[in-house]
PDB file of C-alpha atoms in Angstrom:
ATOM      1  CA  MET C   2      -9.520  22.840  29.574  1.00  0.00           C
ATOM      2  CA  GLU C   3     -11.392  21.858  26.483  1.00  0.00           C
ATOM      3  CA  SER C   4     -14.854  23.263  25.796  1.00  0.00           C
ATOM      4  CA  MET C   5     -17.944  21.030  25.682  1.00  0.00           C
ATOM      5  CA  GLU C   6     -18.179  21.910  21.930  1.00  0.00           C
ATOM      6  CA  ASN C   7     -14.725  20.363  21.317  1.00  0.00           C
ATOM      7  CA  TRP C   8     -15.772  17.226  23.185  1.00  0.00           C
ATOM      8  CA  LEU C   9     -18.974  17.049  21.319  1.00  0.00           C
ATOM      9  CA  GLN C  10     -17.064  17.390  17.920  1.00  0.00           C
ATOM     10  CA  LYS C  11     -14.844  14.436  19.050  1.00  0.00           C
ATOM     11  CA  ALA C  12     -17.966  12.370  19.876  1.00  0.00           C
ATOM     12  CA  GLN C  13     -19.305  13.187  16.457  1.00  0.00           C
ATOM     13  CA  VAL C  14     -16.231  11.867  14.689  1.00  0.00           C
ATOM     14  CA  LEU C  15     -16.525   8.599  16.537  1.00  0.00           C
ATOM     15  CA  ASN C  16     -20.166   8.400  15.743  1.00  0.00           C
ATOM     16  CA  GLU C  17     -19.443   9.072  12.095  1.00  0.00           C
ATOM     17  CA  ALA C  18     -16.962   6.258  11.959  1.00  0.00           C
ATOM     18  CA  LEU C  19     -19.383   3.607  13.471  1.00  0.00           C
ATOM     19  CA  PRO C  20     -21.093   2.575  10.097  1.00  0.00           C
ATOM     20  CA  TYR C  21     -17.643   1.986   8.430  1.00  0.00           C
ATOM     21  CA  ILE C  22     -16.334   0.045  11.365  1.00  0.00           C
ATOM     22  CA  GLN C  23     -19.581  -2.268  11.233  1.00  0.00           C
ATOM     23  CA  ARG C  24     -19.305  -2.505   7.365  1.00  0.00           C
ATOM     24  CA  PHE C  25     -15.575  -3.507   7.301  1.00  0.00           C
ATOM     25  CA  HIS C  26     -15.295  -5.444  10.630  1.00  0.00           C
ATOM     26  CA  GLY C  27     -13.434  -8.625   9.824  1.00  0.00           C
ATOM     27  CA  LYS C  28     -12.490  -7.547   6.334  1.00  0.00           C
ATOM     28  CA  ILE C  29      -8.982  -7.576   4.869  1.00  0.00           C
ATOM     29  CA  MET C  30      -7.209  -4.313   4.105  1.00  0.00           C
ATOM     30  CA  VAL C  31      -3.929  -4.196   2.217  1.00  0.00           C
ATOM     31  CA  VAL C  32      -1.851  -1.006   2.760  1.00  0.00           C
ATOM     32  CA  LYS C  33       1.002  -0.315   0.326  1.00  0.00           C
ATOM     33  CA  TYR C  34       3.358   1.792   2.436  1.00  0.00           C
ATOM     34  CA  GLY C  35       5.946   3.897   0.674  1.00  0.00           C
ATOM     35  CA  GLY C  36       7.036   7.450  -0.351  1.00  0.00           C
ATOM     36  CA  SER C  37       7.647  10.221   2.230  1.00  0.00           C
ATOM     37  CA  ALA C  38       5.660   8.410   4.945  1.00  0.00           C
ATOM     38  CA  MET C  39       8.601   6.017   5.105  1.00  0.00           C
ATOM     39  CA  VAL C  40      11.436   8.522   5.632  1.00  0.00           C
ATOM     40  CA  ASP C  41       9.640  11.084   7.902  1.00  0.00           C
ATOM     41  CA  HIS C  42       9.699   9.587  11.240  1.00  0.00           C
ATOM     42  CA  GLU C  43       6.582  11.371  12.633  1.00  0.00           C
ATOM     43  CA  LEU C  44       4.578  10.339   9.431  1.00  0.00           C
ATOM     44  CA  LYS C  45       5.923   6.886   9.888  1.00  0.00           C
ATOM     45  CA  LYS C  46       4.580   6.777  13.514  1.00  0.00           C
ATOM     46  CA  SER C  47       1.294   8.131  12.253  1.00  0.00           C
ATOM     47  CA  VAL C  48       0.855   5.471   9.561  1.00  0.00           C
ATOM     48  CA  ILE C  49       1.691   2.584  12.000  1.00  0.00           C
ATOM     49  CA  ARG C  50      -0.726   4.024  14.655  1.00  0.00           C
ATOM     50  CA  ASP C  51      -3.511   4.184  11.912  1.00  0.00           C
ATOM     51  CA  VAL C  52      -2.818   0.621  11.108  1.00  0.00           C
ATOM     52  CA  ALA C  53      -2.849  -0.471  14.624  1.00  0.00           C
ATOM     53  CA  LEU C  54      -6.121   1.378  15.087  1.00  0.00           C
ATOM     54  CA  LEU C  55      -7.584  -0.434  11.978  1.00  0.00           C
ATOM     55  CA  LYS C  56      -6.567  -3.636  13.667  1.00  0.00           C
ATOM     56  CA  LEU C  57      -7.974  -2.914  17.133  1.00  0.00           C
ATOM     57  CA  VAL C  58     -11.471  -1.940  15.821  1.00  0.00           C
ATOM     58  CA  GLY C  59     -11.822  -5.391  13.935  1.00  0.00           C
ATOM     59  CA  PHE C  60     -10.150  -4.801  10.424  1.00  0.00           C
ATOM     60  CA  ARG C  61      -7.616  -7.421   9.158  1.00  0.00           C
ATOM     61  CA  PRO C  62      -4.803  -5.163   7.900  1.00  0.00           C
ATOM     62  CA  ILE C  63      -1.739  -6.314   5.825  1.00  0.00           C
ATOM     63  CA  ILE C  64       1.107  -3.996   5.082  1.00  0.00           C
ATOM     64  CA  VAL C  65       3.317  -4.273   1.967  1.00  0.00           C
ATOM     65  CA  HIS C  66       6.223  -1.854   2.046  1.00  0.00           C
ATOM     66  CA  GLY C  67       8.778  -0.530  -0.300  1.00  0.00           C
ATOM     67  CA  GLY C  68      12.134   1.037   0.333  1.00  0.00           C
ATOM     68  CA  GLY C  69      13.541   2.305  -2.864  1.00  0.00           C
ATOM     69  CA  LYS C  70      15.093   5.556  -1.517  1.00  0.00           C
ATOM     70  CA  GLU C  71      16.863   3.687   1.254  1.00  0.00           C
ATOM     71  CA  ILE C  72      18.122   1.031  -1.238  1.00  0.00           C
ATOM     72  CA  THR C  73      19.487   3.814  -3.348  1.00  0.00           C
ATOM     73  CA  LYS C  74      21.278   5.369  -0.528  1.00  0.00           C
ATOM     74  CA  TRP C  75      23.035   2.132   0.508  1.00  0.00           C
ATOM     75  CA  VAL C  76      23.799   1.199  -3.142  1.00  0.00           C
ATOM     76  CA  ASN C  77      25.517   4.397  -3.420  1.00  0.00           C
ATOM     77  CA  LYS C  78      27.446   3.926  -0.124  1.00  0.00           C
ATOM     78  CA  ALA C  79      28.706   0.763  -1.533  1.00  0.00           C
ATOM     79  CA  GLY C  80      30.232   2.554  -4.465  1.00  0.00           C
ATOM     80  CA  LEU C  81      27.835   0.831  -6.875  1.00  0.00           C
ATOM     81  CA  GLU C  82      26.089   2.561  -9.802  1.00  0.00           C
ATOM     82  CA  THR C  83      22.219   3.123  -9.643  1.00  0.00           C
ATOM     83  CA  ARG C  84      20.848   2.467 -13.173  1.00  0.00           C
ATOM     84  CA  PHE C  85      17.220   2.409 -14.431  1.00  0.00           C
ATOM     85  CA  VAL C  86      15.881   1.131 -17.631  1.00  0.00           C
ATOM     86  CA  ASN C  87      12.383   2.369 -18.617  1.00  0.00           C
ATOM     87  CA  GLY C  88      11.874   3.464 -15.006  1.00  0.00           C
ATOM     88  CA  LEU C  89      12.907   0.026 -13.469  1.00  0.00           C
ATOM     89  CA  ARG C  90      15.970  -0.397 -11.338  1.00  0.00           C
ATOM     90  CA  VAL C  91      18.533  -2.624 -12.885  1.00  0.00           C
ATOM     91  CA  THR C  92      19.329  -5.141 -10.094  1.00  0.00           C
ATOM     92  CA  ASP C  93      22.565  -7.096 -10.485  1.00  0.00           C
ATOM     93  CA  LYS C  94      23.632  -9.637  -7.804  1.00  0.00           C
ATOM     94  CA  GLU C  95      25.453  -7.114  -5.614  1.00  0.00           C
ATOM     95  CA  THR C  96      22.489  -4.693  -5.739  1.00  0.00           C
ATOM     96  CA  MET C  97      20.078  -7.539  -4.970  1.00  0.00           C
ATOM     97  CA  GLU C  98      21.968  -8.370  -1.928  1.00  0.00           C
ATOM     98  CA  ILE C  99      21.765  -4.796  -0.727  1.00  0.00           C
ATOM     99  CA  ALA C 100      18.089  -4.590  -1.575  1.00  0.00           C
ATOM    100  CA  GLU C 101      17.292  -7.647   0.464  1.00  0.00           C
ATOM    101  CA  MET C 102      19.429  -6.512   3.559  1.00  0.00           C
ATOM    102  CA  VAL C 103      17.739  -3.038   3.502  1.00  0.00           C
ATOM    103  CA  LEU C 104      14.202  -4.078   2.916  1.00  0.00           C
ATOM    104  CA  ASN C 105      14.542  -6.709   5.828  1.00  0.00           C
ATOM    105  CA  LYS C 106      15.896  -3.950   8.012  1.00  0.00           C
ATOM    106  CA  ILE C 107      12.969  -1.791   7.161  1.00  0.00           C
ATOM    107  CA  ASN C 108      10.708  -4.708   7.629  1.00  0.00           C
ATOM    108  CA  LYS C 109      11.743  -5.413  11.230  1.00  0.00           C
ATOM    109  CA  GLY C 110      11.690  -1.690  12.194  1.00  0.00           C
ATOM    110  CA  LEU C 111       8.056  -1.587  11.175  1.00  0.00           C
ATOM    111  CA  VAL C 112       7.284  -4.672  13.112  1.00  0.00           C
ATOM    112  CA  SER C 113       8.922  -3.193  16.283  1.00  0.00           C
ATOM    113  CA  MET C 114       6.830  -0.046  15.888  1.00  0.00           C
ATOM    114  CA  MET C 115       3.615  -1.999  15.728  1.00  0.00           C
ATOM    115  CA  GLU C 116       4.555  -4.247  18.724  1.00  0.00           C
ATOM    116  CA  LYS C 117       5.114  -1.191  20.850  1.00  0.00           C
ATOM    117  CA  LEU C 118       1.490  -0.160  20.293  1.00  0.00           C
ATOM    118  CA  GLY C 119       0.454  -3.523  21.604  1.00  0.00           C
ATOM    119  CA  VAL C 120      -0.548  -5.081  18.200  1.00  0.00           C
ATOM    120  CA  HIS C 121       1.205  -8.326  17.257  1.00  0.00           C
ATOM    121  CA  ALA C 122       2.987  -8.201  13.927  1.00  0.00           C
ATOM    122  CA  VAL C 123       5.045 -10.610  11.963  1.00  0.00           C
ATOM    123  CA  GLY C 124       7.589  -9.310   9.457  1.00  0.00           C
ATOM    124  CA  ILE C 125       8.138 -11.619   6.301  1.00  0.00           C
ATOM    125  CA  SER C 126       9.343 -11.388   2.794  1.00  0.00           C
ATOM    126  CA  GLY C 127       7.724 -12.987  -0.215  1.00  0.00           C
ATOM    127  CA  LYS C 128      10.252 -15.808   0.031  1.00  0.00           C
ATOM    128  CA  ASP C 129       8.748 -16.907   3.277  1.00  0.00           C
ATOM    129  CA  GLY C 130       6.304 -19.790   2.698  1.00  0.00           C
ATOM    130  CA  THR C 131       6.828 -19.231  -0.990  1.00  0.00           C
ATOM    131  CA  LEU C 132       4.426 -16.408  -0.644  1.00  0.00           C
ATOM    132  CA  LEU C 133       5.597 -14.637  -3.962  1.00  0.00           C
ATOM    133  CA  LYS C 134       6.730 -16.917  -6.852  1.00  0.00           C
ATOM    134  CA  VAL C 135       8.187 -14.857  -9.647  1.00  0.00           C
ATOM    135  CA  ASP C 136       9.591 -15.161 -13.155  1.00  0.00           C
ATOM    136  CA  LYS C 137      12.310 -12.827 -14.382  1.00  0.00           C
ATOM    137  CA  LYS C 138      10.911  -9.536 -15.447  1.00  0.00           C
ATOM    138  CA  LEU C 139      12.091  -7.927 -18.765  1.00  0.00           C
ATOM    139  CA  SER C 140      11.806  -4.228 -19.500  1.00  0.00           C
ATOM    140  CA  LYS C 141      10.631  -3.993 -23.116  1.00  0.00           C
ATOM    141  CA  GLY C 142      12.770  -6.968 -23.830  1.00  0.00           C
ATOM    142  CA  GLN C 143      15.692  -5.966 -21.882  1.00  0.00           C
ATOM    143  CA  ASP C 144      17.245  -7.903 -19.052  1.00  0.00           C
ATOM    144  CA  ILE C 145      17.336  -5.894 -15.949  1.00  0.00           C
ATOM    145  CA  GLY C 146      18.777  -8.426 -13.531  1.00  0.00           C
ATOM    146  CA  TYR C 147      17.147  -9.784 -10.534  1.00  0.00           C
ATOM    147  CA  VAL C 148      13.690  -8.037 -10.907  1.00  0.00           C
ATOM    148  CA  GLY C 149      10.723 -10.320 -10.513  1.00  0.00           C
ATOM    149  CA  GLU C 150       7.252 -10.433 -12.063  1.00  0.00           C
ATOM    150  CA  ILE C 151       4.780 -12.247  -9.824  1.00  0.00           C
ATOM    151  CA  LYS C 152       3.253 -15.355 -11.291  1.00  0.00           C
ATOM    152  CA  GLU C 153       1.732 -16.842  -8.106  1.00  0.00           C
ATOM    153  CA  VAL C 154       0.738 -15.781  -4.562  1.00  0.00           C
ATOM    154  CA  ASN C 155       0.578 -18.446  -1.964  1.00  0.00           C
ATOM    155  CA  THR C 156      -1.859 -17.275   0.560  1.00  0.00           C
ATOM    156  CA  GLU C 157      -1.577 -20.060   3.093  1.00  0.00           C
ATOM    157  CA  LEU C 158       0.887 -18.290   5.375  1.00  0.00           C
ATOM    158  CA  LEU C 159      -0.967 -15.081   5.279  1.00  0.00           C
ATOM    159  CA  GLU C 160      -4.282 -16.733   6.084  1.00  0.00           C
ATOM    160  CA  LYS C 161      -2.708 -18.469   9.084  1.00  0.00           C
ATOM    161  CA  LEU C 162      -1.127 -15.196  10.310  1.00  0.00           C
ATOM    162  CA  LEU C 163      -4.441 -13.349  10.177  1.00  0.00           C
ATOM    163  CA  ASN C 164      -6.328 -16.112  11.789  1.00  0.00           C
ATOM    164  CA  ASP C 165      -3.875 -16.128  14.632  1.00  0.00           C
ATOM    165  CA  ASP C 166      -4.335 -12.412  15.070  1.00  0.00           C
ATOM    166  CA  PHE C 167      -1.028 -11.084  13.700  1.00  0.00           C
ATOM    167  CA  VAL C 168      -0.513  -8.128  11.296  1.00  0.00           C
ATOM    168  CA  PRO C 169       1.623  -9.413   8.395  1.00  0.00           C
ATOM    169  CA  VAL C 170       4.304  -6.950   7.297  1.00  0.00           C
ATOM    170  CA  ILE C 171       5.718  -7.847   3.942  1.00  0.00           C
ATOM    171  CA  CYS C 172       8.738  -6.816   2.137  1.00  0.00           C
ATOM    172  CA  PRO C 173       8.600  -7.327  -1.686  1.00  0.00           C
ATOM    173  CA  ILE C 174      11.315  -9.988  -2.280  1.00  0.00           C
ATOM    174  CA  GLY C 175      10.270 -13.079  -4.156  1.00  0.00           C
ATOM    175  CA  SER C 176      11.802 -16.305  -5.426  1.00  0.00           C
ATOM    176  CA  ASP C 177      11.860 -18.056  -8.751  1.00  0.00           C
ATOM    177  CA  ASP C 178      11.548 -21.869  -9.376  1.00  0.00           C
ATOM    178  CA  ALA C 179      15.237 -22.204  -8.620  1.00  0.00           C
ATOM    179  CA  TYR C 180      14.764 -20.176  -5.335  1.00  0.00           C
ATOM    180  CA  HIS C 181      16.825 -17.238  -6.422  1.00  0.00           C
ATOM    181  CA  SER C 182      15.835 -13.880  -4.811  1.00  0.00           C
ATOM    182  CA  TYR C 183      14.249 -11.244  -6.942  1.00  0.00           C
ATOM    183  CA  ASN C 184      13.248  -7.715  -6.180  1.00  0.00           C
ATOM    184  CA  ILE C 185       9.618  -6.881  -6.894  1.00  0.00           C
ATOM    185  CA  ASN C 186       7.990  -3.512  -7.332  1.00  0.00           C
ATOM    186  CA  ALA C 187       6.123  -2.915  -4.042  1.00  0.00           C
ATOM    187  CA  ASP C 188       2.931  -1.652  -5.860  1.00  0.00           C
ATOM    188  CA  ASP C 189       2.960  -4.791  -7.989  1.00  0.00           C
ATOM    189  CA  ALA C 190       3.301  -6.995  -4.749  1.00  0.00           C
ATOM    190  CA  ALA C 191       0.503  -5.064  -2.896  1.00  0.00           C
ATOM    191  CA  CYS C 192      -1.779  -5.493  -6.035  1.00  0.00           C
ATOM    192  CA  ALA C 193      -1.136  -9.257  -6.279  1.00  0.00           C
ATOM    193  CA  ILE C 194      -1.649  -9.872  -2.567  1.00  0.00           C
ATOM    194  CA  ALA C 195      -4.803  -7.816  -2.343  1.00  0.00           C
ATOM    195  CA  SER C 196      -6.168  -9.698  -5.367  1.00  0.00           C
ATOM    196  CA  ALA C 197      -5.108 -13.113  -4.053  1.00  0.00           C
ATOM    197  CA  MET C 198      -6.483 -12.370  -0.513  1.00  0.00           C
ATOM    198  CA  GLY C 199      -9.783 -10.973  -1.823  1.00  0.00           C
ATOM    199  CA  ALA C 200      -9.240  -7.853   0.059  1.00  0.00           C
ATOM    200  CA  SER C 201     -11.984  -5.318   0.651  1.00  0.00           C
ATOM    201  CA  LYS C 202      -9.667  -2.404   0.335  1.00  0.00           C
ATOM    202  CA  LEU C 203      -6.226  -1.729  -1.215  1.00  0.00           C
ATOM    203  CA  ALA C 204      -4.638   1.647  -0.273  1.00  0.00           C
ATOM    204  CA  PHE C 205      -1.620   3.035  -1.918  1.00  0.00           C
ATOM    205  CA  LEU C 206       0.268   5.730   0.209  1.00  0.00           C
ATOM    206  CA  THR C 207       1.893   7.996  -2.238  1.00  0.00           C
ATOM    207  CA  ASP C 208       3.566  11.554  -2.401  1.00  0.00           C
ATOM    208  CA  ILE C 209       0.792  13.058  -4.303  1.00  0.00           C
ATOM    209  CA  GLU C 210      -2.864  14.043  -3.327  1.00  0.00           C
ATOM    210  CA  GLY C 211      -4.601  11.742  -5.804  1.00  0.00           C
ATOM    211  CA  VAL C 212      -5.418  11.654  -9.512  1.00  0.00           C
ATOM    212  CA  TYR C 213      -5.792  14.948 -11.224  1.00  0.00           C
ATOM    213  CA  ARG C 214      -7.513  15.701 -14.442  1.00  0.00           C
ATOM    214  CA  ASN C 215      -4.944  18.422 -14.913  1.00  0.00           C
ATOM    215  CA  PRO C 216      -1.765  18.027 -12.855  1.00  0.00           C
ATOM    216  CA  LEU C 217      -1.255  21.798 -12.812  1.00  0.00           C
ATOM    217  CA  ASP C 218      -4.728  22.548 -11.487  1.00  0.00           C
ATOM    218  CA  LYS C 219      -5.159  21.493  -7.847  1.00  0.00           C
ATOM    219  CA  SER C 220      -8.943  21.978  -8.108  1.00  0.00           C
ATOM    220  CA  SER C 221      -9.204  19.143 -10.646  1.00  0.00           C
ATOM    221  CA  LEU C 222      -8.500  16.267  -8.167  1.00  0.00           C
ATOM    222  CA  ILE C 223     -10.800  13.307  -8.846  1.00  0.00           C
ATOM    223  CA  SER C 224     -12.344  11.993  -5.685  1.00  0.00           C
ATOM    224  CA  GLU C 225     -13.636   8.789  -7.253  1.00  0.00           C
ATOM    225  CA  MET C 226     -13.460   6.992 -10.512  1.00  0.00           C
ATOM    226  CA  THR C 227     -15.237   3.912 -11.768  1.00  0.00           C
ATOM    227  CA  ILE C 228     -13.185   1.181 -13.553  1.00  0.00           C
ATOM    228  CA  PRO C 229     -14.379   2.389 -17.086  1.00  0.00           C
ATOM    229  CA  GLU C 230     -13.603   6.096 -16.095  1.00  0.00           C
ATOM    230  CA  ALA C 231     -10.117   4.963 -14.978  1.00  0.00           C
ATOM    231  CA  GLU C 232      -9.538   3.105 -18.280  1.00  0.00           C
ATOM    232  CA  GLU C 233     -10.736   6.003 -20.232  1.00  0.00           C
ATOM    233  CA  PHE C 234      -8.379   8.310 -18.209  1.00  0.00           C
ATOM    234  CA  LEU C 235      -5.495   5.970 -19.099  1.00  0.00           C
ATOM    235  CA  ALA C 236      -6.297   5.904 -22.651  1.00  0.00           C
ATOM    236  CA  SER C 237      -6.488   9.644 -22.785  1.00  0.00           C
ATOM    237  CA  GLY C 238      -2.769  10.029 -22.038  1.00  0.00           C
ATOM    238  CA  MET C 239      -3.410  12.340 -19.020  1.00  0.00           C
ATOM    239  CA  ALA C 240      -1.934   9.925 -16.505  1.00  0.00           C
ATOM    240  CA  GLY C 241       1.858  10.733 -16.660  1.00  0.00           C
ATOM    241  CA  GLY C 242       4.911   9.527 -14.699  1.00  0.00           C
ATOM    242  CA  GLY C 243       4.510   7.155 -11.847  1.00  0.00           C
ATOM    243  CA  MET C 244       0.719   7.486 -11.860  1.00  0.00           C
ATOM    244  CA  LEU C 245       0.263   5.488 -15.033  1.00  0.00           C
ATOM    245  CA  PRO C 246       1.456   2.078 -13.585  1.00  0.00           C
ATOM    246  CA  LYS C 247      -0.312   2.902 -10.373  1.00  0.00           C
ATOM    247  CA  LEU C 248      -3.596   3.363 -12.034  1.00  0.00           C
ATOM    248  CA  GLN C 249      -3.081   0.163 -14.051  1.00  0.00           C
ATOM    249  CA  ASN C 250      -2.495  -1.739 -10.924  1.00  0.00           C
ATOM    250  CA  CYS C 251      -5.677  -0.307  -9.315  1.00  0.00           C
ATOM    251  CA  ILE C 252      -7.648  -1.447 -12.295  1.00  0.00           C
ATOM    252  CA  GLU C 253      -6.063  -4.935 -12.328  1.00  0.00           C
ATOM    253  CA  ALA C 254      -6.877  -5.240  -8.647  1.00  0.00           C
ATOM    254  CA  MET C 255     -10.393  -4.180  -9.085  1.00  0.00           C
ATOM    255  CA  LYS C 256     -11.063  -6.722 -11.778  1.00  0.00           C
ATOM    256  CA  ALA C 257      -9.491  -9.373  -9.602  1.00  0.00           C
ATOM    257  CA  GLY C 258     -12.093  -8.824  -7.005  1.00  0.00           C
ATOM    258  CA  VAL C 259     -10.670  -6.150  -4.634  1.00  0.00           C
ATOM    259  CA  SER C 260     -13.811  -4.010  -3.617  1.00  0.00           C
ATOM    260  CA  ARG C 261     -12.190  -0.580  -3.575  1.00  0.00           C
ATOM    261  CA  VAL C 262      -8.786   0.890  -4.307  1.00  0.00           C
ATOM    262  CA  HIS C 263      -7.511   4.103  -2.761  1.00  0.00           C
ATOM    263  CA  ILE C 264      -4.798   6.424  -3.882  1.00  0.00           C
ATOM    264  CA  LEU C 265      -3.915   8.515  -0.805  1.00  0.00           C
ATOM    265  CA  ASP C 266      -1.325  11.300   0.022  1.00  0.00           C
ATOM    266  CA  GLY C 267       0.809   9.648   2.630  1.00  0.00           C
ATOM    267  CA  ARG C 268       2.151  13.023   3.687  1.00  0.00           C
ATOM    268  CA  ILE C 269      -1.237  13.921   5.345  1.00  0.00           C
ATOM    269  CA  GLU C 270      -1.225  12.849   8.824  1.00  0.00           C
ATOM    270  CA  HIS C 271      -3.784   9.975   9.569  1.00  0.00           C
ATOM    271  CA  CYS C 272      -4.877   9.869   5.864  1.00  0.00           C
ATOM    272  CA  LEU C 273      -5.998   6.265   6.301  1.00  0.00           C
ATOM    273  CA  LEU C 274      -8.413   7.115   8.947  1.00  0.00           C
ATOM    274  CA  LEU C 275      -9.752  10.139   7.070  1.00  0.00           C
ATOM    275  CA  GLU C 276     -10.369   7.966   4.029  1.00  0.00           C
ATOM    276  CA  PHE C 277     -11.785   5.007   5.926  1.00  0.00           C
ATOM    277  CA  PHE C 278     -13.726   6.427   8.632  1.00  0.00           C
ATOM    278  CA  THR C 279     -15.259   9.776   7.580  1.00  0.00           C
ATOM    279  CA  ASP C 280     -18.050  10.793   5.162  1.00  0.00           C
ATOM    280  CA  ARG C 281     -15.630  12.665   2.926  1.00  0.00           C
ATOM    281  CA  GLY C 282     -12.451  10.935   2.418  1.00  0.00           C
ATOM    282  CA  VAL C 283      -9.096  12.155   0.909  1.00  0.00           C
ATOM    283  CA  GLY C 284      -7.372  11.241  -2.232  1.00  0.00           C
ATOM    284  CA  THR C 285      -8.901   9.285  -5.088  1.00  0.00           C
ATOM    285  CA  ALA C 286     -11.028   6.018  -4.779  1.00  0.00           C
ATOM    286  CA  ILE C 287     -11.461   3.591  -7.582  1.00  0.00           C
ATOM    287  CA  ILE C 288     -14.872   1.936  -7.320  1.00  0.00           C
ATOM    288  CA  SER C 289     -16.962  -0.583  -9.179  1.00  0.00           C
ATOM    289  CA  ASP C 290     -18.940   0.911 -12.008  1.00  0.00           C
ATOM    290  CA  THR C 291     -22.050  -0.670 -10.557  1.00  0.00           C
ATOM    291  CA  GLU C 292     -21.988   0.956  -7.162  1.00  0.00           C
ATOM    292  CA  LYS C 293     -21.817   4.433  -5.636  1.00  0.00           C
ATOM    293  CA  ARG C 294     -19.136   5.111  -3.113  1.00  0.00           C
ATOM    294  CA  TYR C 295     -20.105   3.526   0.287  1.00  0.00           C
ATOM    295  CA  TYR C 296     -20.471   6.804   2.092  1.00  0.00           C
ATOM    296  CA  HIS C 297     -23.357   7.726  -0.180  1.00  0.00           C
ATOM    297  CA  GLU C 298     -25.344   4.715   0.737  1.00  0.00           C
TER     298      GLU C 298
END
């Protein structure tokens, strides 16, 4: 039997969450779901439970998911070659068909998990309701096939789903003016959707703890950065690998009106709850240069 001290600690956690629930009740939160949290079944359940809780306490979450590892697996099973140009997957017609199939399968699986928790969810792609309109994306002038760059977000469908009390679960497939399907980088899709919807928060679930001043020094984790600090960090050349485009997305989203952007380690169970509901979050938060982080207020 648990001691009174343990019960009091649980009560304190709930009490600590109250001001955050009050502040963000009714606000839109976009969660970009990817990395290990998508392939580890227990982490997957943890993320979906977290999003369900956000919904049930009054937040308005939107999930945007990737599926790169699963796409690669099925491309290889089909005997096709996986090629990348400047870090972007070359997507020919056959690869595009596989990507769309795999992403839709992942999409419906996430919807089922959400529904099992008693939260109504709807799985859509960026083609539905012309949600994501794209142009062909080039990689330093090179044609990389059916890879799209978002030029417009039609928010009408998302607004209707949110108003009807559904959680939208979005896979990053868009269409061009001729209604051809294009694969979209999930980070780009989440950033564009959060910006267009005026989201209060955009959270990227990743396979790293956050942004480090020195990647080799775990004590150099940056818990918060203003927009100028993030731009200075990018200019310094210290942001390497996949962090470079992710930080660029964060800055663009903030400049487009998103209140706060979070880079979280999706391998940590309940990282969303720790970041959103406690006085000391996890990961790195990008904040406005004119405000302190909200838990300091």
